[in-house]
Structure formats: structure tokens, C-alpha cells
Coordinates of C-alpha atoms in Angstrom, one line a residue:
Chain A
X490 CA -0.2 10.5 -37.4
X491 CA 2.6 9.7 -35.2
X492 CA 0.0 7.0 -33.6
X493 CA 0.1 5.3 -36.5
X494 CA 3.6 5.6 -37.5
X495 CA 4.3 4.3 -33.9
X496 CA 1.6 1.8 -33.2
X497 CA 2.7 0.1 -37.7
X498 CA 5.9 -0.1 -36.4
X499 CA 5.4 -2.1 -32.4
X500 CA 3.1 -4.6 -34.5
X501 CA 5.6 -4.7 -37.3
X502 CA 8.1 -5.6 -34.3
X503 CA 5.4 -8.2 -32.3
X504 CA 4.6 -10.2 -35.2
X505 CA 8.3 -10.3 -37.4
X506 CA 10.6 -13.3 -35.9
X507 CA 7.0 -15.5 -35.2
X508 CA 5.9 -14.9 -38.7
X509 CA 9.5 -15.3 -40.2
X510 CA 9.4 -18.4 -38.1
X511 CA 6.2 -20.2 -39.6
X512 CA 7.6 -18.8 -43.3
X513 CA 10.6 -21.5 -42.4
X514 CA 8.3 -24.2 -40.5
X515 CA 6.1 -23.9 -43.4
X516 CA 8.9 -23.4 -46.0
X517 CA 11.4 -26.3 -45.7
X518 CA 8.7 -29.3 -44.4
X519 CA 6.9 -28.4 -47.4
X520 CA 8.1 -31.3 -49.1
X521 CA 8.9 -33.1 -46.0
X522 CA 8.4 -36.7 -46.4
X523 CA 9.4 -37.2 -43.2
X524 CA 6.3 -39.6 -40.8
X525 CA 6.8 -38.5 -38.0
X526 CA 7.2 -33.9 -39.6
X527 CA 4.6 -34.0 -42.0
X528 CA 4.4 -30.7 -44.3
X529 CA 2.9 -27.7 -41.8
X530 CA -0.1 -27.1 -44.8
X531 CA -1.0 -30.9 -43.7
X532 CA -1.0 -30.0 -40.2
X533 CA -2.7 -27.0 -40.7
X534 CA -5.5 -28.1 -42.9
X535 CA -5.7 -30.9 -40.3
X536 CA -6.0 -28.7 -38.0
X537 CA -9.1 -27.3 -39.0
X538 CA -11.0 -30.8 -39.3
X539 CA -9.8 -32.1 -36.2
X540 CA -10.4 -29.5 -33.6
X541 CA -13.4 -27.7 -35.5
X542 CA -16.3 -30.5 -34.5
X543 CA -17.3 -32.7 -32.3
X544 CA -13.5 -32.6 -30.1
X545 CA -14.4 -28.8 -28.9
X546 CA -16.9 -29.8 -26.9
X547 CA -16.0 -33.0 -26.2
X548 CA -12.1 -32.8 -25.5
X549 CA -11.0 -28.5 -24.6
X550 CA -14.2 -27.8 -23.4
X551 CA -13.1 -31.0 -21.1
X552 CA -9.8 -29.6 -20.2
X553 CA -10.2 -25.5 -20.4
X554 CA -12.4 -26.0 -17.6
X555 CA -10.6 -28.3 -15.4
X556 CA -8.1 -25.9 -16.5
X557 CA -10.6 -23.1 -15.0
X558 CA -11.7 -24.0 -12.0
X559 CA -7.6 -25.8 -11.0
X560 CA -6.9 -22.4 -12.0
X561 CA -9.4 -20.0 -9.7
X562 CA -9.2 -22.8 -7.7
X563 CA -4.8 -22.3 -6.7
X564 CA -5.8 -18.4 -6.6
X565 CA -8.8 -18.1 -4.0
X566 CA -6.4 -21.2 -1.5
X567 CA -4.0 -19.2 -2.9
X568 CA -4.5 -15.7 -1.9
X569 CA -6.4 -16.7 1.3
X570 CA -4.0 -18.6 3.0
X571 CA -1.9 -16.3 2.5
X572 CA -3.6 -13.3 4.0
X573 CA -4.0 -15.8 6.5
X574 CA -0.4 -17.1 7.0
X575 CA 0.9 -13.4 6.7
X576 CA -1.4 -12.0 9.6
X577 CA -0.1 -14.4 11.7
X578 CA 3.6 -14.6 12.9
X579 CA 2.8 -17.4 15.1
X580 CA 1.0 -19.5 12.0
X581 CA 3.2 -18.9 9.6
X582 CA 6.0 -20.4 11.3
X583 CA 3.4 -23.6 12.5
X584 CA 3.2 -24.0 9.0
X585 CA 6.2 -23.6 7.0
X586 CA 8.1 -26.7 7.2
X587 CA 4.8 -28.3 6.5
X588 CA 4.6 -26.6 4.0
X589 CA 8.3 -27.3 2.0
X590 CA 7.5 -30.5 2.7
X591 CA 4.4 -30.3 -0.2
X592 CA 6.3 -27.4 -2.3
X593 CA 9.2 -29.8 -2.7
X594 CA 7.0 -32.7 -3.9
X595 CA 6.4 -32.3 -7.9
X596 CA 2.6 -32.4 -8.1
X597 CA 2.6 -34.8 -11.0
X598 CA 4.0 -37.3 -8.7
X599 CA 1.0 -37.1 -6.4
X600 CA -0.7 -38.4 -9.7
X601 CA -1.2 -41.9 -9.5
X602 CA -1.9 -41.6 -5.7
X603 CA -4.5 -38.7 -6.2
X604 CA -6.1 -40.9 -9.0
X605 CA -6.2 -43.7 -6.8
X606 CA -8.4 -42.1 -4.1
X607 CA -10.3 -39.2 -6.8
X608 CA -10.4 -41.5 -9.7
X609 CA -9.6 -40.6 -12.3
X610 CA -12.1 -38.8 -13.0
X611 CA -12.4 -34.4 -13.1
X612 CA -11.7 -33.8 -9.2
X613 CA -8.5 -35.6 -9.0
X614 CA -7.6 -33.4 -12.1
X615 CA -9.0 -30.3 -11.0
X616 CA -7.2 -31.5 -7.8
X617 CA -3.3 -32.1 -8.9
X618 CA -4.2 -28.1 -10.7
X619 CA -4.8 -27.2 -7.7
X620 CA -2.6 -28.6 -5.7
X621 CA 1.1 -27.3 -8.1
X622 CA -0.3 -24.4 -9.0
X623 CA -1.0 -23.1 -4.9
X624 CA 2.1 -22.1 -4.1
X625 CA 3.7 -19.3 -6.0
X626 CA 0.1 -17.7 -5.2
X627 CA 0.7 -18.4 -1.8
X628 CA 3.7 -18.0 -1.0
X629 CA 4.3 -14.9 -3.2
X630 CA 0.5 -13.7 -0.2
X631 CA 2.4 -14.0 2.3
X632 CA 5.4 -12.2 1.4
X633 CA 2.7 -9.3 -0.2
X634 CA 0.4 -9.3 3.5
X635 CA 4.0 -8.7 5.2
X636 CA 5.4 -6.0 3.5
X637 CA 2.1 -3.7 3.7
X638 CA 3.9 0.1 4.6
X639 CA 3.8 0.8 8.1
X640 CA 2.7 4.5 7.8
X641 CA 0.1 3.3 5.7
X642 CA -1.0 1.2 8.3
X643 CA -1.0 3.5 10.9
X644 CA -2.8 5.6 8.7
X645 CA -5.9 3.3 8.2
X646 CA -5.8 2.8 12.2
X647 CA -5.8 6.4 12.5
X648 CA -8.9 6.9 10.3
X649 CA -10.4 4.3 11.7
X650 CA -10.0 1.6 8.4
X651 CA -10.1 -1.4 10.4
X652 CA -11.2 -5.5 10.1
X653 CA -12.7 -6.4 6.3
X654 CA -12.2 -2.4 5.3
X655 CA -8.1 -2.7 6.2
X656 CA -8.4 -5.9 4.0
X657 CA -10.0 -4.8 1.2
X658 CA -8.8 -0.8 1.1
X659 CA -4.8 -2.2 2.9
X660 CA -3.9 -4.9 2.9
X661 CA -4.7 -6.4 -0.8
X662 CA -4.6 -4.0 -2.5
X663 CA -0.5 -3.5 -1.5
X664 CA -0.2 -7.0 -1.8
X665 CA -1.6 -6.9 -5.2
X666 CA 1.3 -6.5 -7.0
X667 CA 3.3 -10.2 -5.7
X668 CA -0.3 -11.4 -5.5
X669 CA -0.3 -10.8 -9.4
X670 CA 3.2 -12.1 -10.6
X671 CA 2.4 -15.6 -8.0
X672 CA -0.5 -15.8 -10.1
X673 CA 0.9 -15.2 -13.3
X674 CA 3.6 -17.8 -12.8
X675 CA 0.8 -19.9 -11.4
X676 CA -1.0 -20.0 -14.4
X677 CA 1.7 -21.8 -17.1
X678 CA 1.9 -24.2 -14.4
X679 CA -2.0 -24.8 -14.6
X680 CA -1.7 -25.2 -18.3
X681 CA 1.0 -27.9 -17.7
X682 CA -0.3 -29.7 -16.0
X683 CA -3.9 -30.1 -17.4
X684 CA -2.0 -31.4 -19.8
X685 CA -0.1 -33.6 -17.5
X686 CA -3.1 -35.0 -16.2
X687 CA -5.1 -35.9 -18.8
X688 CA -2.0 -38.3 -20.3
X689 CA -2.5 -40.8 -18.0
X690 CA -6.1 -42.3 -17.3
X691 CA -8.4 -39.6 -19.5
X692 CA -11.7 -40.6 -21.4
X693 CA -11.4 -36.6 -22.5
X694 CA -9.7 -33.7 -23.2
X695 CA -6.1 -32.3 -24.9
X696 CA -3.5 -34.4 -23.6
X697 CA -5.6 -37.2 -24.0
X698 CA -6.0 -36.7 -27.6
X699 CA -2.7 -35.2 -28.3
X700 CA -1.6 -38.8 -26.9
X701 CA -4.3 -41.5 -29.1
X702 CA -3.6 -39.0 -31.6
X703 CA 0.3 -40.4 -31.1
X704 CA -0.3 -43.9 -30.7
X705 CA -2.6 -44.7 -33.4
X706 CA 0.1 -42.9 -35.3
X707 CA -2.3 -39.9 -36.6
X708 CA 0.7 -37.6 -36.3
X709 CA -0.2 -34.4 -38.3
X710 CA -2.8 -35.0 -35.3
X711 CA -1.2 -35.0 -32.3
X712 CA 1.2 -32.2 -34.6
X713 CA -2.3 -30.0 -34.7
X714 CA -2.8 -30.5 -31.2
X715 CA 0.2 -29.7 -29.6
X716 CA 0.0 -26.2 -31.5
X717 CA -3.6 -25.9 -30.4
X718 CA -2.2 -26.3 -26.6
X719 CA 0.6 -23.3 -28.4
X720 CA -2.6 -21.1 -28.7
X721 CA -4.4 -22.2 -26.1
X722 CA -1.9 -20.8 -23.3
X723 CA -0.7 -17.4 -25.4
X724 CA -4.0 -16.5 -25.3
X725 CA -4.2 -16.8 -21.2
X726 CA -1.3 -15.2 -21.3
X727 CA -2.4 -12.1 -22.9
X728 CA -5.2 -11.5 -21.5
X729 CA -3.5 -11.9 -18.4
X730 CA -2.1 -9.4 -19.8
X731 CA -4.7 -7.1 -19.8
X732 CA -6.0 -8.3 -16.7
X733 CA -2.7 -7.0 -15.2
X734 CA -2.6 -3.9 -17.3
X735 CA -5.8 -2.8 -16.1
X736 CA -5.5 -4.0 -11.9
X737 CA -2.1 -2.9 -12.0
X738 CA -1.9 0.7 -13.6
X739 CA -1.8 2.6 -10.1
X740 CA 1.8 0.1 -9.0
X741 CA 3.0 0.9 -12.9
X742 CA 2.0 4.5 -12.3
X743 CA 3.7 4.7 -9.2
X744 CA 7.4 3.1 -10.2
X745 CA 7.2 5.1 -13.4
X746 CA 6.8 8.5 -10.5
X747 CA 9.1 7.0 -8.1
X748 CA 11.6 6.8 -11.2
X749 CA 11.5 10.7 -12.1
X750 CA 10.0 9.5 -15.4
X751 CA 6.1 11.0 -16.5
Chain B
X867 CA -4.7 30.7 36.2
X868 CA -6.6 29.8 39.2
X869 CA -8.7 27.3 37.0
X870 CA -6.4 24.2 36.9
X871 CA -8.1 22.1 33.7
X872 CA -6.7 25.4 32.3
X873 CA -3.9 25.6 29.6
X874 CA -1.5 29.2 29.1
X875 CA -3.6 30.4 26.9
X876 CA -6.3 30.3 29.1
X877 CA -8.9 27.5 27.4
X878 CA -10.4 24.8 29.0
X879 CA -8.1 21.9 27.8
X880 CA -9.4 19.1 25.3
X881 CA -6.0 17.1 25.7
X882 CA -4.8 16.1 28.8
X883 CA -1.1 14.3 27.8
X884 CA 0.0 12.8 32.0
X885 CA 2.9 11.5 33.2
X886 CA 3.4 9.8 29.6
X887 CA 6.5 7.5 29.9
X888 CA 7.9 5.2 27.0
X889 CA 10.5 2.5 26.9
X890 CA 10.6 -0.3 24.5
X891 CA 12.4 -3.2 25.5
X892 CA 14.1 -5.4 22.7
X893 CA 16.4 -8.1 22.5
X894 CA 17.4 -7.1 25.7
X895 CA 18.1 -3.6 25.5
X896 CA 15.4 -0.6 27.0
X897 CA 15.5 2.7 25.4
X898 CA 13.5 4.8 27.0
X899 CA 12.4 7.8 23.8
X900 CA 9.9 9.0 26.6
X901 CA 10.1 9.6 30.4
X902 CA 8.2 12.1 31.4
X903 CA 5.2 14.0 29.7
X904 CA 2.5 16.6 30.5
X905 CA 1.1 18.6 29.7
X906 CA -2.1 20.3 28.1
X907 CA -4.0 21.4 25.0
X908 CA -6.9 23.8 25.0
X909 CA -9.7 23.4 22.9
X910 CA -9.2 25.8 19.7
X911 CA -5.7 25.8 20.4
X912 CA -2.0 25.7 17.9
X913 CA 0.1 24.5 20.0
X914 CA 3.6 23.8 18.7
X915 CA 5.7 20.8 19.6
X916 CA 9.6 21.6 18.8
X917 CA 12.6 19.5 20.0
X918 CA 16.3 18.7 18.4
X919 CA 16.4 15.3 15.9
X920 CA 15.7 12.5 18.3
X921 CA 14.2 13.7 21.0
X922 CA 11.1 10.8 20.7
X923 CA 8.8 13.7 18.9
X924 CA 7.3 11.0 17.2
X925 CA 6.6 8.6 19.8
X926 CA 4.7 11.4 21.4
X927 CA 2.6 12.1 18.7
X928 CA 2.0 8.3 18.5
X929 CA 1.3 8.0 21.9
X930 CA -1.7 10.9 21.3
X931 CA -3.1 9.8 18.4
X932 CA -3.1 5.6 20.5
X933 CA -1.0 4.0 17.8
X934 CA 1.2 3.3 20.7
X935 CA 0.4 2.0 23.8
X936 CA 2.5 4.8 26.8
X937 CA 4.3 2.4 29.1
X938 CA 2.8 4.4 32.0
X939 CA 0.9 7.8 31.5
X940 CA -2.6 9.3 30.4
X941 CA -4.1 10.8 27.5
X942 CA -7.1 11.8 28.2
X943 CA -9.1 12.9 25.0
X944 CA -12.2 15.6 26.0
X945 CA -12.4 13.2 29.7
X946 CA -11.9 9.9 27.8
X947 CA -8.5 8.2 28.1
X948 CA -7.1 7.7 24.6
X949 CA -6.9 3.2 24.4
X950 CA -6.9 3.0 20.2
X951 CA -7.5 5.6 17.5
X952 CA -10.2 8.6 18.9
X953 CA -12.5 8.8 16.0
X954 CA -12.5 12.5 16.8
X955 CA -8.6 12.7 16.1
X956 CA -6.7 13.2 12.4
X957 CA -3.3 12.2 12.0
X958 CA -1.4 13.7 8.9
X959 CA 2.1 12.0 8.5
X960 CA 5.4 13.6 7.4
X961 CA 6.1 11.2 5.1
X962 CA 3.3 12.1 2.8
X963 CA 4.8 9.8 -0.4
X964 CA 3.3 7.4 2.5
X965 CA 0.1 8.3 3.3
X966 CA -2.0 8.1 1.0
X967 CA -3.3 5.0 -1.0
X968 CA -1.9 4.9 -4.5
X969 CA -3.9 2.6 -5.6
X970 CA -6.4 5.3 -4.6
X971 CA -7.3 8.3 -6.7
X972 CA -7.2 11.6 -4.4
X973 CA -11.5 11.7 -3.7
X974 CA -11.3 8.7 -2.4
X975 CA -8.0 8.9 -0.2
X976 CA -10.3 12.1 1.1
X977 CA -13.2 9.8 1.0
X978 CA -12.7 6.4 2.8
X979 CA -12.0 7.8 6.4
X980 CA -15.6 9.3 5.6
X981 CA -17.4 6.2 4.7
X982 CA -15.8 4.1 7.7
X983 CA -17.8 6.7 10.1
X984 CA -21.3 5.5 7.9
X985 CA -21.5 8.2 6.4
X986 CA -24.8 9.2 3.4
X987 CA -23.0 9.6 0.1
X988 CA -24.5 12.6 -0.7
X989 CA -22.8 14.0 2.9
X990 CA -19.6 12.1 2.3
X991 CA -18.6 13.7 -1.9
X992 CA -19.7 17.1 0.0
X993 CA -17.2 16.9 2.2
X994 CA -14.7 15.6 -0.8
X995 CA -15.3 18.2 -2.1
X996 CA -15.4 21.1 0.8
X997 CA -11.9 19.6 1.6
X998 CA -10.5 19.6 -1.0
X999 CA -11.7 23.4 -1.8
X1000 CA -10.3 24.5 0.9
X1001 CA -6.5 23.2 -0.2
X1002 CA -6.7 24.4 -2.5
X1003 CA -7.5 21.2 -5.2
X1004 CA -10.5 21.2 -6.3
X1005 CA -9.0 20.2 -9.6
X1006 CA -7.0 16.9 -9.2
X1007 CA -9.8 14.7 -7.5
X1008 CA -9.9 12.3 -9.8
X1009 CA -6.5 12.5 -10.3
X1010 CA -3.1 9.5 -8.9
X1011 CA -1.3 10.5 -5.4
X1012 CA 1.7 9.7 -6.9
X1013 CA 0.3 12.0 -10.3
X1014 CA 1.1 14.9 -7.7
X1015 CA 3.8 17.4 -6.4
X1016 CA 5.0 16.6 -2.8
X1017 CA 3.0 19.3 -1.7
X1018 CA 0.2 18.8 -3.6
X1019 CA 0.5 15.6 -2.2
X1020 CA 0.6 16.8 1.3
X1021 CA -2.7 18.9 0.4
X1022 CA -4.3 15.7 0.6
X1023 CA -3.3 14.2 3.4
X1024 CA -4.5 17.7 5.1
X1025 CA -7.8 17.4 3.3
X1026 CA -8.3 13.6 3.8
X1027 CA -7.7 15.2 8.1
X1028 CA -9.9 18.0 7.2
X1029 CA -12.7 16.2 5.8
X1030 CA -12.8 14.0 8.8
X1031 CA -13.8 16.7 11.1
X1032 CA -11.0 15.9 13.8
X1033 CA -11.8 17.7 17.2
X1034 CA -7.8 17.9 17.5
X1035 CA -5.8 17.9 14.5
X1036 CA -2.4 16.3 15.1
X1037 CA 1.2 16.9 12.1
X1038 CA 4.3 14.9 12.9
X1039 CA 6.8 16.9 10.9
X1040 CA 4.3 17.0 8.1
X1041 CA 6.7 19.3 5.5
X1042 CA 10.0 18.3 6.7
X1043 CA 10.1 16.1 3.1
X1044 CA 8.8 19.6 1.1
X1045 CA 10.3 22.6 -0.5
X1046 CA 11.1 25.8 1.3
X1047 CA 8.6 27.5 -0.7
X1048 CA 6.0 25.5 -0.8
X1049 CA 6.3 24.8 2.9
X1050 CA 5.4 28.6 3.1
X1051 CA 2.4 28.1 1.7
X1052 CA 1.3 25.3 3.8
X1053 CA 2.4 26.7 6.8
X1054 CA -0.5 29.7 6.1
X1055 CA -2.7 27.2 5.0
X1056 CA -2.8 25.5 8.1
X1057 CA -3.0 28.9 10.3
X1058 CA -6.4 29.9 7.6
X1059 CA -7.6 26.5 8.5
X1060 CA -7.2 26.7 12.1
X1061 CA -8.9 29.7 12.1
X1062 CA -11.9 28.4 9.4
X1063 CA -12.5 25.5 10.8
X1064 CA -12.2 25.8 14.4
X1065 CA -10.1 22.7 15.4
X1066 CA -7.4 22.2 18.0
X1067 CA -4.3 21.0 16.1
X1068 CA -1.1 20.1 18.0
X1069 CA 1.5 20.3 15.2
X1070 CA 5.2 18.6 15.6
X1071 CA 8.5 19.5 14.1
X1072 CA 11.8 20.2 14.3
X1073 CA 11.8 23.6 12.9
X1074 CA 12.1 26.3 15.5
X1075 CA 11.4 29.1 12.7
X1076 CA 8.3 27.3 12.1
X1077 CA 7.0 26.6 15.4
X1078 CA 7.1 29.9 16.0
X1079 CA 4.9 31.4 13.4
X1080 CA 2.4 28.7 13.7
X1081 CA 1.9 28.6 17.0
X1082 CA 0.2 30.1 20.4
X1083 CA 2.0 28.1 22.4
X1084 CA 5.7 25.8 22.2
X1085 CA 6.1 23.4 23.6
X1086 CA 9.9 22.8 23.7
X1087 CA 11.1 18.9 24.5
X1088 CA 14.6 18.1 26.0
X1089 CA 17.3 15.1 23.8
X1090 CA 15.9 11.8 24.4
X1091 CA 14.6 10.2 27.4
X1092 CA 12.1 13.4 26.6
X1093 CA 11.2 15.8 29.4
X1094 CA 9.0 19.0 28.3
X1095 CA 11.7 21.8 28.9
X1096 CA 9.8 24.8 28.4
X1097 CA 6.1 25.7 27.7
X1098 CA 6.0 29.9 25.9
X1099 CA 3.4 31.5 25.3
X1100 CA 3.5 32.5 21.5
X1101 CA 2.7 36.6 21.8
X1102 CA 2.7 37.5 18.7
X1103 CA -1.1 39.1 16.6
X1104 CA -2.4 36.6 15.9
X1105 CA -3.2 37.7 11.9
X1106 CA 0.2 36.1 10.4
X1107 CA 2.3 36.9 7.6
X1108 CA 4.8 35.5 6.1
X1109 CA 7.3 38.5 5.1
X1110 CA 6.2 40.5 8.2
X1111 CA 6.1 38.8 11.6
X1112 CA 9.3 36.9 10.6
X1113 CA 11.2 39.9 10.3
X1114 CA 8.9 41.3 13.2
X1115 CA 11.4 42.3 16.0
X1116 CA 9.6 40.2 17.9
X1117 CA 9.4 36.8 16.7
X1118 CA 13.4 37.1 16.3
X1119 CA 13.2 37.4 20.0
X1120 CA 10.7 34.2 21.0
X1121 CA 13.2 32.1 17.6
X1122 CA 16.3 33.1 19.7
X1123 CA 14.7 32.5 22.7
X1124 CA 13.3 29.0 21.7
X1125 CA 16.5 28.5 19.8
X1126 CA 18.9 28.9 23.1
X1127 CA 16.5 26.2 24.5
X1128 CA 17.0 24.1 21.5
X1129 CA 19.9 24.3 22.2
X1130 CA 20.4 23.1 25.4
X1131 CA 17.9 20.7 25.0
X1132 CA 21.0 19.4 22.5
X1133 CA 22.9 18.5 25.5
X1134 CA 20.4 18.1 28.4
X1135 CA 18.4 14.6 28.7
X1136 CA 15.1 14.3 30.7
X1137 CA 17.0 13.2 33.8
X1138 CA 19.4 15.7 35.1
X1139 CA 18.0 19.3 36.8
X1140 CA 17.0 22.5 35.1
X1141 CA 20.2 25.2 34.6
X1142 CA 19.4 27.9 36.6
X1143 CA 17.1 31.0 34.9
X1144 CA 15.4 28.4 32.5
X1145 CA 11.6 29.6 32.7
X1146 CA 9.1 28.7 32.7
X1147 CA 10.5 24.8 32.4
X1148 CA 8.1 22.2 33.8
X1149 CA 11.1 19.7 33.4
X1150 CA 10.6 16.5 35.1
X1151 CA 13.7 16.2 37.9
X1152 CA 12.8 12.6 39.1
X1153 CA 16.7 11.1 39.3
X1154 CA 16.8 8.2 37.0

């Protein structure tokens, strides 16, 4: 009974504000005659019509595919390079200025150049996502790898845990809290870049659809696309939170015990 | 004592530390942590190393463990010179909270080194179970280290060392961070494991009582740069317990003696000559 009550409470806390906001939107826009801000009811009706049709395959799927590939690429490259740089002082010092330079370039600025070289297909869009999202992963991995505890490192050495086993059982898990923090930032950057890369020179995708609706004055459709992007981002971060809770269960437990909680 | 490879307790030497010196160099200054250490640990012996704080005890232990290269001198284990961590040596560190992998359960922590030895799964499971049982943690196998008390965490670290089946067990002030009662329990655990397994133990501590209570021999170190001030044989009965042993007159004498040596050590560095009357001192008196 206690747990049910607690669950009910936290569910209420989580949903209260969204419900209020949606209700407000619904009520305030109900009689709207403004062409650019149609009633929420209209937007929702359009939402079903637009997105549960061919556009699911034609626009949503390509977007999500590019997002997943780009994000995965950023994570794999970021962690891989991060381990390399984190473990090698010389390499780190050698590459630092160059990396700082590239990091300073806003990824959308690369789009025109990339489109020249890689065309306006999926490849260029994926590269844009990778290029923008790799930085938080890379830099956090470098820091995480460098911060491996000295005693744990000595322990591993004395028990013959070396090479790949050291990477797998010591370095990666020990850096994982930082790596995952970087991955969380990279996820939101990926979603932003997914949309931006579709705003120019594109045949499909969510960003493309939204800009197309806007240009053809299909305003409720445009709104519904923005709504869908919000939902997509929300679901992604929910999935990520689940992943984080699973993989960092030890870390949160450790932190709690260090703070003297149970 | 005609056999040059025998230790004061008459055992054949398993671990030989010869003329080990360690100097740290960094940023324009050099620090000589360990000046000249020579001693042997016999097969199956339990030797305690005690010294004032800052005596380079940890440095010495890391050199023996193959984790740190000596500036000069050699460490030989069973006839082979130590150049890296030898597979027949296990180390228990003082900071149990930092020597267990917090992302692994107790069982996984104990098992990991065995996996590196390419041991069959059944054999691993058996060793893990036995080791956890030996330290009294059979029930805690699926817990995470941070869910356990400090004393229990150190037991896990001991179990990991035991399961590794080393010839030599090195312990670096393993009980310095646990409370007094837990410490007494763990000391008795070490004595009983030593009896049961016949393993050679080199136990570093700053606690004089602990060194006398545990050891068959106590090596007293000087202040840094470190030399050995005394190699003392502890002639207490083999069966020891916290109550009787610690209240016996002989224990008090030995403790008194080691305490005196440590007081001397605090004021004496490796380069200075031994004061008259220091018993059995093997201190190097090479001029600085």
C-alpha cells in the first residue's frame, strides 16, 4: 500500500505540469482564428493523419536511421579515440590544439562544405551528426581514462590483468560514468543536428517535412511535425535514462554508500 | 646458520631482497626513499616489516611486488629475478575501498584474476567458493563491495589473494583503516590462513603490537632513506590468541624492544652509524 501510494505520488508529480500545460494550450487555442497558431485539437487531428501514414516510412524512418547511425558512430569513434588519447600522453598533447580547433567549429557551418564533397545524401548528414556529437564523448572519455584509480591500477597489474582484459575490466568500467555523461550530451546534439542537416538540401526526413509544410503554408502539419520531434527527443532521453540506470547501478550505489546513505 | 640462503628461522629462502635502493627523481629534486635493503624471507614464513611512518614501507612493498622498479639492487623470487608482477605473488593493499572493483560483485572480484590465469570455469568457481568461505564471506558472494563494511571489504581482498593461490602474499598495512575489534579478528584470520595454506606472508605495518603478534620475524626499518635496523625473531608460541599472547610477559618484552627500536629509528636515518648495543642490526653504514 505504501509503495502504491509512493508510486502514485511520483507519477502525479511527474505528470502534473505537462497536463496543466497541454490543457492550457488546448483551452487557450480552442477558438483560435489565427492562421499561424491553429487550435491544438486541429494539430492533434492532423498529427494522426500526417504521421501514421506513408510519412512514417518516408520521413520518420530515414531521420531516425540517420540519427541512430550518426549517434552510434559518434559514440564508437569518440570512445575509441578517447581511450587512445587518454592512455597516451604524447598523442594527447600532439592532437590537443587540432581537436580544440575542430571542436570550436559549429557543425552546421560544415553542412555546405560537406554537401559539396559528400553530396546531399545520407552520408553527408550522418557525417554532420558524427562531427557535432563526437566531442562530448571524446573529451569525457579522455578524462575518464586518465582518472583511473592508481590503487585499482596497481591491483590489476599485480593480478596479471593486462592488455584487453585491463581495458574491459578496469579502464572502460572506471571511465563509464564520464563516458555516459558525454553520451547524454551527444544525444541531444545528435537530434539537433539531425533536424538541421535536413533543413537544407534534402529529399526526406523530419526536418525536411517541417520546412516543406512551412513553405507550403500547411501550418497544422508543421506544428504536428514539431510535436513529433519533441516526442522523439523525449522518448530517446527516456531510453537513455533506462540505459544509464542499468549500466551505472554500481556507480550510484557506490556514491550513495560514500555519502553514508543506504 | 652455515647455509647462506637460510633465514634466521632456519627456512630456505624463497624471496631474496638484495641491496635494493629506490630514488625518486622529479622536477629538480631527488628523494632517496629506500637506501639499502637486504633480507630474505623463507619459504612458508610470516615476516612483518615495521617502521616509522614515512619509512618507505610502501615503496619497498611495491618494489617487491614488481610494481615499481628499484633504482639498484634486485628482488629474487624462487630463483627468478622480479622484473614485473610475478604470477605467484598476490598483494593486499591498505585502501580496500580502492582495490576492489566497485562495478563487480564480490564473487566477480575474486574470480577476475583466476580468469587471467586461463583457469577452467569449474575450477574457478571452486576456488572462489573456498576462498570466500575461508574468510567467512560465503553468504556475500553476490553483493557489491560498497554494500559491505570496511572489514568485510578487506576480507574480500584477502579472499581474492587466497584464491589466486600465491606462493607469496604481500600485505601493505591491510588493517590500518579498520576499527580495532575488526582488526583483531582480521589478524587472527591471517594467522589461521597462514597455518592452513602454508603460504609465505610478508606483512607491512606501522603497528608495533600487530607486527609482534603476527610475525615469526619482525624487520625494523629506519626512517627514510631506509635501511633495516634489526631482524628480530619472535619466539612466541605458534598458537597465539589475542587475550593470552598479548598479555604474556614475553610479548611485552618483544613489544618493548621493537618500540625502542622504532623510537631510535625516528631519529636515525639510513646513513648514520648504528648506536652501540643495537642487537643484530644489519644497517648499511655506507657514507652518504
